[in-house]
Coordinates of C-alpha atoms in Angstrom, one line a residue:
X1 CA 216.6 106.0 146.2
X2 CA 220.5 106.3 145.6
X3 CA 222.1 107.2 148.8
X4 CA 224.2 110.2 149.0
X5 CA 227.0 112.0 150.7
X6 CA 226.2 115.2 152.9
X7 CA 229.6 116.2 153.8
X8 CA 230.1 119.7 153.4
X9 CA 226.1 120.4 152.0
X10 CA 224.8 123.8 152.7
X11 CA 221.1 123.4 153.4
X12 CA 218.6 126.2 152.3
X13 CA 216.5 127.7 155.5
X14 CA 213.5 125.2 156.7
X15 CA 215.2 122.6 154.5
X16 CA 216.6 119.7 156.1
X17 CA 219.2 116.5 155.1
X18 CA 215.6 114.0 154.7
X19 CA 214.9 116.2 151.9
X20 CA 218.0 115.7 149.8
X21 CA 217.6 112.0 150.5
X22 CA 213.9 112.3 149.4
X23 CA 213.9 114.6 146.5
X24 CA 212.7 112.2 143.6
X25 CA 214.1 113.3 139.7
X26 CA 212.1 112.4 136.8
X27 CA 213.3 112.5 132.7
X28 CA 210.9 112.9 130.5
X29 CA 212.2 112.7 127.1
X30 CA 210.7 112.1 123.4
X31 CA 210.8 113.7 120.0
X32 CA 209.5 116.9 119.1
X33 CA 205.3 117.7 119.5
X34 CA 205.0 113.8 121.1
X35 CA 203.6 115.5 123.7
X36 CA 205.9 115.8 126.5
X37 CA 204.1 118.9 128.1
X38 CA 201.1 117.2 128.4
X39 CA 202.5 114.3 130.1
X40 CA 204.1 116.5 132.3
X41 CA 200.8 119.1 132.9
X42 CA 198.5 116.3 134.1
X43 CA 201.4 114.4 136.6
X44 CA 201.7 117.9 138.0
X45 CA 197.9 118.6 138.3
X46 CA 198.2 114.9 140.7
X47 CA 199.7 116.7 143.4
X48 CA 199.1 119.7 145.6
X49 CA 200.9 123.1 144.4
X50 CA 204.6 123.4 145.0
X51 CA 205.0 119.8 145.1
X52 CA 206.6 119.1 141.5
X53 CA 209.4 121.6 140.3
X54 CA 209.5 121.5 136.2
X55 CA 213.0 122.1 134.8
X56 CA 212.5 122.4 130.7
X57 CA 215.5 121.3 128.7
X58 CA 214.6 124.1 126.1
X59 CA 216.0 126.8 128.9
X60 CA 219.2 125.5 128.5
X61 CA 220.3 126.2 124.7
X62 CA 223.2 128.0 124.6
X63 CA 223.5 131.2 124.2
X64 CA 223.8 132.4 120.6
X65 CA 223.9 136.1 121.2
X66 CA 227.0 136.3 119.8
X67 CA 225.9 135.0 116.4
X68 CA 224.6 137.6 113.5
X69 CA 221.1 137.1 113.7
X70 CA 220.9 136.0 109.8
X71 CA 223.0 132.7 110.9
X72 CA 220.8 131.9 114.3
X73 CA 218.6 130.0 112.2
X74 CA 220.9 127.7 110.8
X75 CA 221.6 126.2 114.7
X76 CA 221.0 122.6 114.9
X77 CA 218.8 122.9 118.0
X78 CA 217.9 119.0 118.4
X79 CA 221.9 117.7 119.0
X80 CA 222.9 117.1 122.4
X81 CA 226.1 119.6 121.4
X82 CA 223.0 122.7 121.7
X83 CA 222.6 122.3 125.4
X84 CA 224.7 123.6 128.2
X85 CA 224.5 120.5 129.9
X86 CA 227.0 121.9 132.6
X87 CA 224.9 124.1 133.9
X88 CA 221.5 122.2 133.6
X89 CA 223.8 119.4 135.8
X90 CA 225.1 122.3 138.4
X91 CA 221.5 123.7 139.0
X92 CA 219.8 120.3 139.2
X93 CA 222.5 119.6 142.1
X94 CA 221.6 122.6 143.9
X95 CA 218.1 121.7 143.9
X96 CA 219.1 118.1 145.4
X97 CA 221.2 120.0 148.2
X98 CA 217.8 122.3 149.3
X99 CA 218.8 125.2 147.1
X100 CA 217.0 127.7 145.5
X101 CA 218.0 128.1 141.3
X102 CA 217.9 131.0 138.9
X103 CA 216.7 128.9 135.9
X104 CA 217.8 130.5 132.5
X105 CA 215.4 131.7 129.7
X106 CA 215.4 131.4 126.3
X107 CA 213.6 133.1 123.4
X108 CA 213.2 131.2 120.0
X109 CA 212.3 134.1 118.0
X110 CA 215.8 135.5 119.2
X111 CA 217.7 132.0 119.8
X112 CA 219.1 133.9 122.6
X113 CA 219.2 133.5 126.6
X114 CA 217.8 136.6 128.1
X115 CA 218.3 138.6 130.8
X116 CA 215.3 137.0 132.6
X117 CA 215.5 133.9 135.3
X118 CA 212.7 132.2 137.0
X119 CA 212.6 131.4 140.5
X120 CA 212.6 127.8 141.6
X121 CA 212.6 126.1 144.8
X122 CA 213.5 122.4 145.7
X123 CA 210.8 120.6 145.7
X124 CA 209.7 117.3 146.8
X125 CA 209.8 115.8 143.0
X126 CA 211.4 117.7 140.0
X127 CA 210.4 116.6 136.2
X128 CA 214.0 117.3 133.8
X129 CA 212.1 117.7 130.3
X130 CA 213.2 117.8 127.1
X131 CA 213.8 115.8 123.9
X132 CA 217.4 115.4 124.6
X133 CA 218.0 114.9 128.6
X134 CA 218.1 110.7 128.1
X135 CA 221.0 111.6 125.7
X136 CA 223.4 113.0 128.6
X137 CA 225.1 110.2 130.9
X138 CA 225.7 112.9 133.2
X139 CA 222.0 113.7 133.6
X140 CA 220.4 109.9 133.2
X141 CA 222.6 109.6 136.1
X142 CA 221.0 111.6 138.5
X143 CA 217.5 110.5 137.5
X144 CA 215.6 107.9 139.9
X145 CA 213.2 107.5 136.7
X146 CA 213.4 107.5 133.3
X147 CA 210.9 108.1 130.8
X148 CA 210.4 108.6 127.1
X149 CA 207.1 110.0 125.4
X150 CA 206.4 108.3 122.0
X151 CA 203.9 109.2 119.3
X152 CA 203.8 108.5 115.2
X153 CA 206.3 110.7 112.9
X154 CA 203.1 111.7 111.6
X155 CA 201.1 113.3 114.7
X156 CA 204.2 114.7 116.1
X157 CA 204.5 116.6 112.8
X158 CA 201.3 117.9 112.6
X159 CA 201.6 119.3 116.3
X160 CA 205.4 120.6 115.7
X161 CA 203.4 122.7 112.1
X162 CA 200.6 123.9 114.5
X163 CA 203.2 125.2 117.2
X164 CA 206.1 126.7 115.4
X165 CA 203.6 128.4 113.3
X166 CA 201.3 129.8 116.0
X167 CA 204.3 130.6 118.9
X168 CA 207.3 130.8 117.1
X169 CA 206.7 133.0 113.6
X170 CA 207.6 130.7 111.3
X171 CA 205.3 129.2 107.8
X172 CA 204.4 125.5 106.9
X173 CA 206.4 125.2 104.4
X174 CA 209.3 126.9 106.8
X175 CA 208.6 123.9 109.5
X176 CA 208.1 121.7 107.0
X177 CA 211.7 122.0 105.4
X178 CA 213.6 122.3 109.1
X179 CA 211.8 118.6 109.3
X180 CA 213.1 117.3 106.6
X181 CA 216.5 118.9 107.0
X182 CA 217.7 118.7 110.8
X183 CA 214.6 117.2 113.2
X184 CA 213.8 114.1 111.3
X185 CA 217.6 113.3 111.0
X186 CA 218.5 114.1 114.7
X187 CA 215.3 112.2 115.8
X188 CA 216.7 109.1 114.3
X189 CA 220.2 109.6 115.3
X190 CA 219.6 110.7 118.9
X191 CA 216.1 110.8 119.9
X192 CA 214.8 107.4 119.2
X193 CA 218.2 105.5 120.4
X194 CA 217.6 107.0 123.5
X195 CA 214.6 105.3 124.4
X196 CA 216.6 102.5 125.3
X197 CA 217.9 104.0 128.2
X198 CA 213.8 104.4 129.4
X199 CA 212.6 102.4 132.7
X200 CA 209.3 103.7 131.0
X201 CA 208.1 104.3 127.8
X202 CA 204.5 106.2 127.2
X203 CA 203.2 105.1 123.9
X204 CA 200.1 108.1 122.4
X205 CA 201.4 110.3 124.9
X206 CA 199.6 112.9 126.4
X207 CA 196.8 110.3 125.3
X208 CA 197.4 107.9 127.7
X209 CA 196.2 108.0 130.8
X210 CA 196.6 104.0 131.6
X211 CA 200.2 105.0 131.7
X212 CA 200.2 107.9 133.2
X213 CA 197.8 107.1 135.9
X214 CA 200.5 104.3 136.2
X215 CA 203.6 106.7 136.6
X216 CA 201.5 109.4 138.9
X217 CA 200.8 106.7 141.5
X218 CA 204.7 105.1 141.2
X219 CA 205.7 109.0 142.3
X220 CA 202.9 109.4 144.9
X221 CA 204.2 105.8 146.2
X222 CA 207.7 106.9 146.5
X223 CA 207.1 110.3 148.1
X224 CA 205.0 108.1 150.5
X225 CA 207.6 105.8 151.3
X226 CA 210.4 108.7 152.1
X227 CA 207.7 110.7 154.4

């Protein structure tokens, strides 16, 4: 664990200066339907309630509010330049120094933030996820462990045609077109290269529990060593 400064850190109540040494950050990055969530749903059912803090990338689009709603669908949602990387950055500091965040919301039927936050308390490990957060130098910075989720174009496809259709409103041929047009282009020019920046990469993904298992006991390991 990187060693860090506590000058001048306010702490939250019950919350003391072993924790901000302690708190363990995870990426978890990789292109659209490779099955991130997953990935992230069975490290979290590892450990006891409370004990893993998920912070999505998707919260974090800016806010388009301002934009007539006929043009919100043109946004290029899978370029680093979409994300308020500021404030994911500010609010993943304050969870280091043992403070509680108001995480933002976002609706993709809208492509707006809304008025709604959710609650979240430090935590002993917190999981940034996302397709982009191995992108931001800022953010691969204040991770311990970097990871990125990869599956076939083919498979992530079929689960991105599935979701959109089913939870965000949109038709096949609708998901099939914004594939072609922006996600396909900004896997290949962002997505993918990131992967270098990986200390692990989970081929299948939500498929593979050899390297998950793997990454679940590398976590409970650390926690054990700071303890």
């Amino acid at each position: 664990m990187r060693p860090m400064c506590e000058k001048n850190i306010k702490f939250a109540p019950n919350f003391t200066s072993q924790h901000i040494l302690c708190m363990l950050i995870i990426g978890i990055a990789g292109g659209t339907g490779s099955g991130k969530t997953t990935v992230v749903n069975k490290i979290i059912s590892s450990f006891p309630a409370g004990e893993v803090a998920v912070i999505p990338q998707d919260n974090y689009y800016k806010d388009s509010s301002h934009i007539p709603p006929e043009e919100r669908s043109k946004i290029n949602f899978d370029e680093p330049a979409a994300i308020e990387w500021s404030l994911l950055a500010e609010q993943l500091r304050a969870l280091k120094e043992g403070k509680t965040i108001k995480m933002p919301t976002y609706s993709y039927l809208t492509c707006t933030r809304q008025k709604e936050t959710i609650t979240v308390r430090p935590s002993d490990v917190v999981i940034v996820e996302g397709i982009l957060v191995l992108c931001d130098p800022v953010m691969r910075q204040m991770m311990d462990v970097k990871c990125f989720v990869d599956a076939d174009a083919d498979d992530r496809l079929i689960r991105v045609i599935a979701r959109d259709c089913i939870e965000r409103g949109r038709t096949p041929k609708m998901v099939i077109d914004r594939y072609e047009e922006i996600l396909k282009p900004m896997h290949c020019m962002y997505i993918e290269p990131s992967k270098r920046f990986a200390d692990l990469i989970i081929p299948q993904g939500g498929t593979n529990s050899v390297a998950i298992g793997l990454l679940t006991d590398y976590i409970q390991g650390r926690l054990a060593r700071n303890k």
